């Protein structure tokens, strides 16, 4: 499988305002990220708040320009494209925003919102665009007559479905979602995730999902990238990462997932202290100030993300000697409940579709 999107040395710095008597400060939100996103896969990017994953998502979609490094889509460097070329490329690369309440123009009808990308890229006649909007509304579980309504008339979950329909209007090859379900109720999250999975299978999409809920990630992702203070510290298949993590930070994230069974037990990994200040990160491994296994080398030498096996890369000096604990395949934390929600939603959706056809 070939890479559809490639990042090399991707770095983004933000400069804060200069105080009255002092120099402006610089925050390095993303630092030297290398990433190959394979066509047709679902890649999840996870980590604590402030680790840089949302900034990375915007860099990958070129919503913001990198300070250093490059993003290549189908062999074309996005930074080298003209404004017209970049606009044309948007047809193939779309973004789903986190907040369904502020990402939709309240002055536009739902039909106009979904149809706008079609007009921008001159796709189809007016009649064909209306038909496309109606079809997309059906695919995300809404009705064609909803096209005449305004965003404020819908719930958060329905608005996010509208955002998904808008993102799919131009027939993109890759869709990047910045925590597309985090602002929704848990009961609605399953519906939106299921819609994304169905549409990925139908349209052959490549998905990049920024997320917090590791149980959901395990259910939908093919690969997972773990970020810490602007850097990817582990990259592996979802099953490898959950059952056999190799980085101490990944182990800590996994150990925080609740186990629904009262009979199951797992050693909890507790991290001491808060994440370092991103304005003045520590030298060497950025995780060494919280890592229970840190040694002198960690405080002076930055580890590089290196392959440790089939499709598994880790940025740690002591990968071969540490044995972080994952989640046993039999545990499936919250997976049973999550899959039950997905199954109930699928059954309800199938019944609704059947009733509509009848």
Tab-separated table of C-alpha atoms in Angstrom:
chain	number	residue	atom	x	y	z
A	1	UNK	CA	0.000	0.000	0.000
A	2	UNK	CA	1.455	3.398	-1.025
A	3	UNK	CA	1.546	6.623	0.968
A	4	UNK	CA	-1.013	9.228	-0.110
A	5	UNK	CA	0.231	11.896	2.316
A	6	UNK	CA	3.805	12.286	3.558
A	7	UNK	CA	5.290	14.628	6.173
A	8	UNK	CA	9.023	15.179	6.532
A	9	UNK	CA	10.613	17.213	9.322
A	10	UNK	CA	7.273	18.919	9.933
A	11	UNK	CA	7.703	21.752	12.444
A	12	UNK	CA	5.454	24.601	13.534
A	13	UNK	CA	6.427	27.420	15.870
A	14	UNK	CA	4.077	30.047	17.286
A	15	UNK	CA	5.440	33.369	18.505
A	16	UNK	CA	3.557	34.960	21.392
A	17	UNK	CA	3.173	38.696	21.754
A	18	UNK	CA	6.163	40.581	23.065
A	19	UNK	CA	5.690	41.721	26.683
A	20	UNK	CA	6.290	45.354	27.666
A	21	UNK	CA	9.895	44.765	28.750
A	22	UNK	CA	11.104	41.548	27.228
A	23	UNK	CA	11.487	39.383	24.170
A	24	UNK	CA	8.591	37.483	22.569
A	25	UNK	CA	8.368	33.795	23.456
A	26	UNK	CA	8.279	30.928	20.998
A	27	UNK	CA	6.206	27.762	21.374
A	28	UNK	CA	7.213	24.824	19.206
A	29	UNK	CA	3.861	23.074	18.844
A	30	UNK	CA	5.094	20.416	16.394
A	31	UNK	CA	8.739	19.385	16.222
A	32	UNK	CA	10.292	17.463	13.335
A	33	UNK	CA	7.467	15.012	12.623
A	34	UNK	CA	7.984	12.364	9.917
A	35	UNK	CA	4.840	10.508	8.893
A	36	UNK	CA	3.612	8.394	5.977
A	37	UNK	CA	-0.164	8.035	5.696
A	38	UNK	CA	-1.127	5.064	3.576
A	39	UNK	CA	-3.966	5.188	1.098
A	40	UNK	CA	-7.178	3.657	2.464
A	41	UNK	CA	-6.077	3.454	6.104
A	42	UNK	CA	-7.479	5.074	9.233
A	43	UNK	CA	-4.686	6.716	11.213
A	44	UNK	CA	-5.473	7.985	14.706
A	45	UNK	CA	-3.328	10.606	16.444
A	46	UNK	CA	-3.646	10.642	20.238
A	47	UNK	CA	-2.076	12.377	23.221
A	48	UNK	CA	-2.741	14.777	26.050
A	49	UNK	CA	-4.295	18.195	25.478
A	50	UNK	CA	-1.631	20.594	24.266
A	51	UNK	CA	0.610	17.910	22.755
A	52	UNK	CA	0.287	19.386	19.251
A	53	UNK	CA	-2.021	16.872	17.594
A	54	UNK	CA	-4.569	19.469	16.386
A	55	UNK	CA	-1.743	21.621	15.044
A	56	UNK	CA	-0.367	18.558	13.235
A	57	UNK	CA	-3.804	17.933	11.687
A	58	UNK	CA	-3.904	21.495	10.358
A	59	UNK	CA	-0.372	21.188	9.022
A	60	UNK	CA	-1.198	17.947	7.211
A	61	UNK	CA	-4.184	19.624	5.531
A	62	UNK	CA	-2.172	22.834	4.937
A	63	UNK	CA	-4.707	24.950	6.783
A	64	UNK	CA	-1.594	26.453	8.362
A	65	UNK	CA	1.876	26.542	6.840
A	66	UNK	CA	4.827	24.777	8.492
A	67	UNK	CA	7.741	26.727	9.923
A	68	UNK	CA	10.011	23.990	8.597
A	69	UNK	CA	9.592	20.730	6.751
A	70	UNK	CA	7.151	19.655	4.067
A	71	UNK	CA	3.850	17.904	3.424
A	72	UNK	CA	3.533	15.988	0.157
A	73	UNK	CA	0.215	14.855	-1.293
A	74	UNK	CA	0.405	12.426	-4.222
A	75	UNK	CA	3.980	13.550	-4.827
A	76	UNK	CA	3.216	17.298	-4.749
A	77	UNK	CA	4.742	19.537	-2.071
A	78	UNK	CA	1.837	21.584	-0.700
A	79	UNK	CA	4.080	24.521	0.225
A	80	UNK	CA	5.204	24.831	-3.402
A	81	UNK	CA	1.658	25.116	-4.788
A	82	UNK	CA	0.145	28.402	-5.888
A	83	UNK	CA	-3.092	29.620	-4.298
A	84	UNK	CA	-5.067	28.395	-7.324
A	85	UNK	CA	-3.377	24.980	-7.273
A	86	UNK	CA	-3.956	24.613	-3.531
A	87	UNK	CA	-7.598	25.538	-3.947
A	88	UNK	CA	-8.006	22.885	-6.630
A	89	UNK	CA	-6.339	20.323	-4.363
A	90	UNK	CA	-8.935	21.002	-1.650
A	91	UNK	CA	-11.339	18.957	-3.733
A	92	UNK	CA	-9.325	15.871	-2.788
A	93	UNK	CA	-8.495	16.749	0.829
A	94	UNK	CA	-11.165	17.833	3.310
A	95	UNK	CA	-11.291	18.701	7.027
A	96	UNK	CA	-13.910	18.013	9.721
A	97	UNK	CA	-13.721	20.490	12.573
A	98	UNK	CA	-14.111	19.686	16.244
A	99	UNK	CA	-16.901	22.106	17.144
A	100	UNK	CA	-20.120	21.446	15.208
A	101	UNK	CA	-21.662	24.585	16.711
A	102	UNK	CA	-19.199	27.165	15.366
A	103	UNK	CA	-17.924	25.478	12.187
A	104	UNK	CA	-21.170	26.006	10.216
A	105	UNK	CA	-22.258	29.417	8.940
A	106	UNK	CA	-25.555	30.183	10.757
A	107	UNK	CA	-26.728	32.411	7.887
A	108	UNK	CA	-26.659	29.600	5.325
A	109	UNK	CA	-29.151	26.781	4.909
A	110	UNK	CA	-27.919	23.221	5.273
A	111	UNK	CA	-28.322	22.686	1.540
A	112	UNK	CA	-26.220	25.765	0.773
A	113	UNK	CA	-23.541	24.676	3.269
A	114	UNK	CA	-23.193	21.198	1.784
A	115	UNK	CA	-23.477	22.444	-1.785
A	116	UNK	CA	-20.967	25.293	-1.421
A	117	UNK	CA	-17.871	23.125	-2.133
A	118	UNK	CA	-19.584	21.845	-5.285
A	119	UNK	CA	-20.105	25.426	-6.483
A	120	UNK	CA	-16.552	26.465	-5.580
A	121	UNK	CA	-15.082	23.624	-7.616
A	122	UNK	CA	-17.702	23.880	-10.409
A	123	UNK	CA	-18.860	20.299	-9.938
A	124	UNK	CA	-22.118	19.561	-11.771
A	125	UNK	CA	-25.088	21.661	-12.787
A	126	UNK	CA	-27.390	23.314	-10.235
A	127	UNK	CA	-29.819	20.387	-10.503
A	128	UNK	CA	-27.010	17.844	-10.097
A	129	UNK	CA	-25.716	19.722	-7.069
A	130	UNK	CA	-29.155	19.645	-5.427
A	131	UNK	CA	-29.396	15.915	-6.083
A	132	UNK	CA	-25.913	15.411	-4.634
A	133	UNK	CA	-26.855	17.339	-1.479
A	134	UNK	CA	-29.990	15.229	-1.028
A	135	UNK	CA	-27.981	12.022	-1.476
A	136	UNK	CA	-25.333	13.117	1.053
A	137	UNK	CA	-27.992	14.005	3.615
A	138	UNK	CA	-29.430	10.502	3.290
A	139	UNK	CA	-25.987	8.929	3.649
A	140	UNK	CA	-25.330	10.719	6.962
A	141	UNK	CA	-28.738	9.766	8.360
A	142	UNK	CA	-30.635	13.002	7.679
A	143	UNK	CA	-33.542	13.729	5.330
A	144	UNK	CA	-33.373	15.612	2.006
A	145	UNK	CA	-35.964	18.121	3.256
A	146	UNK	CA	-33.473	19.176	5.958
A	147	UNK	CA	-31.625	21.038	3.212
A	148	UNK	CA	-33.962	24.018	3.652
A	149	UNK	CA	-33.293	24.392	7.381
A	150	UNK	CA	-30.587	26.301	9.241
A	151	UNK	CA	-27.840	24.878	11.528
A	152	UNK	CA	-29.428	26.224	14.741
A	153	UNK	CA	-32.406	23.915	14.168
A	154	UNK	CA	-30.251	20.814	14.665
A	155	UNK	CA	-28.601	19.061	17.601
A	156	UNK	CA	-24.829	18.810	17.983
A	157	UNK	CA	-24.721	15.301	16.542
A	158	UNK	CA	-26.848	16.323	13.568
A	159	UNK	CA	-24.628	19.345	12.923
A	160	UNK	CA	-21.565	17.141	12.909
A	161	UNK	CA	-23.273	14.920	10.339
A	162	UNK	CA	-23.856	18.037	8.236
A	163	UNK	CA	-20.144	18.824	8.571
A	164	UNK	CA	-19.305	15.289	7.413
A	165	UNK	CA	-21.658	15.604	4.432
A	166	UNK	CA	-20.029	18.915	3.496
A	167	UNK	CA	-16.560	17.351	3.734
A	168	UNK	CA	-17.610	14.506	1.417
A	169	UNK	CA	-19.365	16.684	-1.172
A	170	UNK	CA	-16.373	16.968	-3.526
A	171	UNK	CA	-15.502	13.264	-3.387
A	172	UNK	CA	-12.212	13.657	-1.466
A	173	UNK	CA	-9.555	10.978	-1.201
A	174	UNK	CA	-8.496	11.939	2.319
A	175	UNK	CA	-10.508	13.373	5.228
A	176	UNK	CA	-8.853	14.749	8.354
A	177	UNK	CA	-11.026	15.044	11.472
A	178	UNK	CA	-9.911	17.137	14.444
A	179	UNK	CA	-11.636	15.341	17.329
A	180	UNK	CA	-14.883	15.137	15.339
A	181	UNK	CA	-16.851	13.526	18.178
A	182	UNK	CA	-15.299	14.961	21.358
A	183	UNK	CA	-17.892	17.757	21.658
A	184	UNK	CA	-20.789	15.276	21.449
A	185	UNK	CA	-22.588	13.144	24.014
A	186	UNK	CA	-21.241	9.601	24.344
A	187	UNK	CA	-24.462	8.137	22.930
A	188	UNK	CA	-24.109	10.327	19.821
A	189	UNK	CA	-20.376	9.665	19.376
A	190	UNK	CA	-21.060	6.053	18.393
A	191	UNK	CA	-23.478	7.161	15.687
A	192	UNK	CA	-21.032	9.629	14.134
A	193	UNK	CA	-18.115	7.163	14.282
A	194	UNK	CA	-20.262	4.489	12.650
A	195	UNK	CA	-21.229	6.919	9.879
A	196	UNK	CA	-17.552	7.708	9.249
A	197	UNK	CA	-16.716	4.011	9.039
A	198	UNK	CA	-19.598	3.304	6.656
A	199	UNK	CA	-18.654	6.220	4.404
A	200	UNK	CA	-14.978	5.264	4.452
A	201	UNK	CA	-15.883	1.797	3.176
A	202	UNK	CA	-18.296	3.180	0.566
A	203	UNK	CA	-16.025	5.899	-0.835
A	204	UNK	CA	-12.617	4.301	-0.216
A	205	UNK	CA	-11.505	7.181	2.000
A	206	UNK	CA	-8.258	7.660	3.862
A	207	UNK	CA	-9.046	8.949	7.357
A	208	UNK	CA	-6.846	10.815	9.826
A	209	UNK	CA	-8.628	11.134	13.171
A	210	UNK	CA	-7.497	13.215	16.143
A	211	UNK	CA	-9.055	11.746	19.272
A	212	UNK	CA	-8.997	11.328	23.039
A	213	UNK	CA	-11.154	8.232	23.547
A	214	UNK	CA	-8.729	5.321	23.253
A	215	UNK	CA	-11.517	2.730	23.340
A	216	UNK	CA	-13.078	4.250	20.236
A	217	UNK	CA	-9.653	4.519	18.607
A	218	UNK	CA	-9.043	0.822	19.106
A	219	UNK	CA	-12.339	0.107	17.393
A	220	UNK	CA	-11.820	2.213	14.259
A	221	UNK	CA	-8.073	2.803	13.703
A	222	UNK	CA	-5.681	0.764	11.601
A	223	UNK	CA	-2.646	2.574	13.050
A	224	UNK	CA	-2.118	4.913	15.996
A	225	UNK	CA	0.449	7.680	16.474
A	226	UNK	CA	1.066	8.811	20.058
A	227	UNK	CA	2.235	12.418	20.510
A	228	UNK	CA	3.964	14.065	23.445
A	229	UNK	CA	4.993	17.736	23.454
A	230	UNK	CA	4.963	18.095	19.693
A	231	UNK	CA	6.701	14.820	18.832
A	232	UNK	CA	5.516	11.348	17.854
A	233	UNK	CA	6.861	8.948	20.481
A	234	UNK	CA	5.226	5.759	19.200
A	235	UNK	CA	3.620	4.646	15.947
A	236	UNK	CA	2.137	1.185	15.507
A	237	UNK	CA	-0.874	-0.791	14.380
A	238	UNK	CA	-3.798	-0.385	16.747
A	239	UNK	CA	-3.562	-3.977	17.948
A	240	UNK	CA	0.202	-3.774	18.531
A	241	UNK	CA	-0.077	-0.496	20.379
A	242	UNK	CA	-2.866	-1.651	22.682
A	243	UNK	CA	-1.522	-5.114	23.461
A	244	UNK	CA	2.242	-4.534	23.318
A	245	UNK	CA	3.165	-0.846	23.709
A	246	UNK	CA	6.868	-0.033	23.791
A	247	UNK	CA	6.959	3.548	25.109
A	248	UNK	CA	6.383	4.326	28.831
A	249	UNK	CA	4.082	7.230	27.940
A	250	UNK	CA	1.854	4.968	25.843
A	251	UNK	CA	1.733	2.531	28.760
A	252	UNK	CA	0.547	5.337	31.048
A	253	UNK	CA	-2.186	6.369	28.604
A	254	UNK	CA	-3.441	2.800	28.286
A	255	UNK	CA	-3.367	2.164	32.025
A	256	UNK	CA	-5.777	5.080	32.508
A	257	UNK	CA	-8.504	3.328	30.492
A	258	UNK	CA	-11.162	1.934	32.890
A	259	UNK	CA	-11.777	-1.812	32.933
A	260	UNK	CA	-15.531	-2.510	33.198
A	261	UNK	CA	-15.067	-6.008	34.634
A	262	UNK	CA	-14.618	-6.042	38.409
A	263	UNK	CA	-12.634	-9.251	38.107
A	264	UNK	CA	-9.973	-7.755	35.826
A	265	UNK	CA	-6.857	-6.199	37.291
A	266	UNK	CA	-4.067	-4.219	35.678
A	267	UNK	CA	-1.078	-2.429	37.141
A	268	UNK	CA	-1.712	1.316	37.008
A	269	UNK	CA	1.142	3.479	35.685
A	270	UNK	CA	1.119	6.843	37.441
A	271	UNK	CA	3.008	9.792	35.996
A	272	UNK	CA	4.379	12.282	38.482
A	273	UNK	CA	4.053	16.007	37.878
A	274	UNK	CA	2.664	18.018	34.997
A	275	UNK	CA	3.862	18.128	31.392
A	276	UNK	CA	6.851	20.465	30.948
A	277	UNK	CA	6.387	24.037	29.800
A	278	UNK	CA	6.284	23.945	25.962
A	279	UNK	CA	7.982	27.351	25.854
A	280	UNK	CA	11.037	25.876	27.600
A	281	UNK	CA	10.936	22.093	27.089
A	282	UNK	CA	13.583	19.982	28.842
A	283	UNK	CA	16.680	18.840	26.931
A	284	UNK	CA	17.057	15.272	25.760
A	285	UNK	CA	13.903	13.187	25.873
A	286	UNK	CA	11.002	15.533	26.628
A	287	UNK	CA	9.308	12.796	28.632
A	288	UNK	CA	12.214	12.203	31.004
A	289	UNK	CA	10.843	14.592	33.670
A	290	UNK	CA	7.833	12.269	34.149
A	291	UNK	CA	9.216	8.901	33.081
A	292	UNK	CA	9.679	6.347	35.885
A	293	UNK	CA	12.511	4.711	33.904
A	294	UNK	CA	14.514	7.865	33.034
A	295	UNK	CA	18.329	7.640	33.195
A	296	UNK	CA	21.175	10.090	32.591
A	297	UNK	CA	21.165	9.519	28.837
A	298	UNK	CA	17.499	10.539	28.658
A	299	UNK	CA	18.308	13.957	30.149
A	300	UNK	CA	20.845	14.879	27.487
A	301	UNK	CA	20.147	12.930	24.280
A	302	UNK	CA	16.922	13.176	22.274
A	303	UNK	CA	15.674	9.753	21.145
A	304	UNK	CA	14.817	9.256	17.475
A	305	UNK	CA	11.701	7.464	16.237
A	306	UNK	CA	13.080	4.121	15.035
A	307	UNK	CA	11.509	0.898	13.841
A	308	UNK	CA	11.549	-1.928	16.388
A	309	UNK	CA	9.675	-4.530	14.372
A	310	UNK	CA	7.003	-4.892	11.717
A	311	UNK	CA	5.159	-1.570	11.421
A	312	UNK	CA	6.148	-0.471	14.940
A	313	UNK	CA	8.318	2.590	15.677
A	314	UNK	CA	9.307	4.031	19.057
A	315	UNK	CA	11.301	7.037	20.273
A	316	UNK	CA	12.948	5.645	23.407
A	317	UNK	CA	16.561	4.860	24.302
A	318	UNK	CA	15.634	1.716	26.215
A	319	UNK	CA	13.030	0.050	24.022
A	320	UNK	CA	14.842	-3.286	24.142
A	321	UNK	CA	15.115	-3.399	27.939
A	322	UNK	CA	11.732	-2.026	29.005
A	323	UNK	CA	8.539	-4.097	28.918
A	324	UNK	CA	5.594	-1.688	29.154
A	325	UNK	CA	2.269	-3.307	29.936
A	326	UNK	CA	-0.532	-3.159	27.395
A	327	UNK	CA	-4.108	-4.318	27.428
A	328	UNK	CA	-4.689	-8.016	27.100
A	329	UNK	CA	-6.799	-8.912	24.067
A	330	UNK	CA	-9.332	-10.512	26.411
A	331	UNK	CA	-9.800	-7.313	28.425
A	332	UNK	CA	-11.161	-5.119	25.634
A	333	UNK	CA	-11.797	-2.174	27.993
A	334	UNK	CA	-15.167	-0.644	27.223
A	335	UNK	CA	-15.014	-2.354	23.846
A	336	UNK	CA	-18.018	-4.565	24.547
A	337	UNK	CA	-20.127	-1.572	25.509
A	338	UNK	CA	-18.856	0.450	22.555
A	339	UNK	CA	-19.521	-2.334	20.074
A	340	UNK	CA	-22.970	-2.855	21.568
A	341	UNK	CA	-23.738	0.821	20.958
A	342	UNK	CA	-22.490	0.507	17.379
A	343	UNK	CA	-24.612	-2.611	16.829
A	344	UNK	CA	-27.760	-0.935	18.202
A	345	UNK	CA	-27.200	2.098	16.016
A	346	UNK	CA	-26.551	-0.055	12.933
A	347	UNK	CA	-29.742	-2.015	13.546
A	348	UNK	CA	-31.752	1.168	14.004
A	349	UNK	CA	-30.250	2.694	10.877
A	350	UNK	CA	-30.978	-0.460	8.858
A	351	UNK	CA	-34.578	-0.421	10.074
A	352	UNK	CA	-34.890	3.262	9.159
A	353	UNK	CA	-33.459	2.648	5.685
A	354	UNK	CA	-35.773	-0.308	5.205
A	355	UNK	CA	-38.793	1.733	6.232
A	356	UNK	CA	-37.807	4.529	3.880
A	357	UNK	CA	-37.531	2.091	0.961
A	358	UNK	CA	-40.849	0.524	1.826
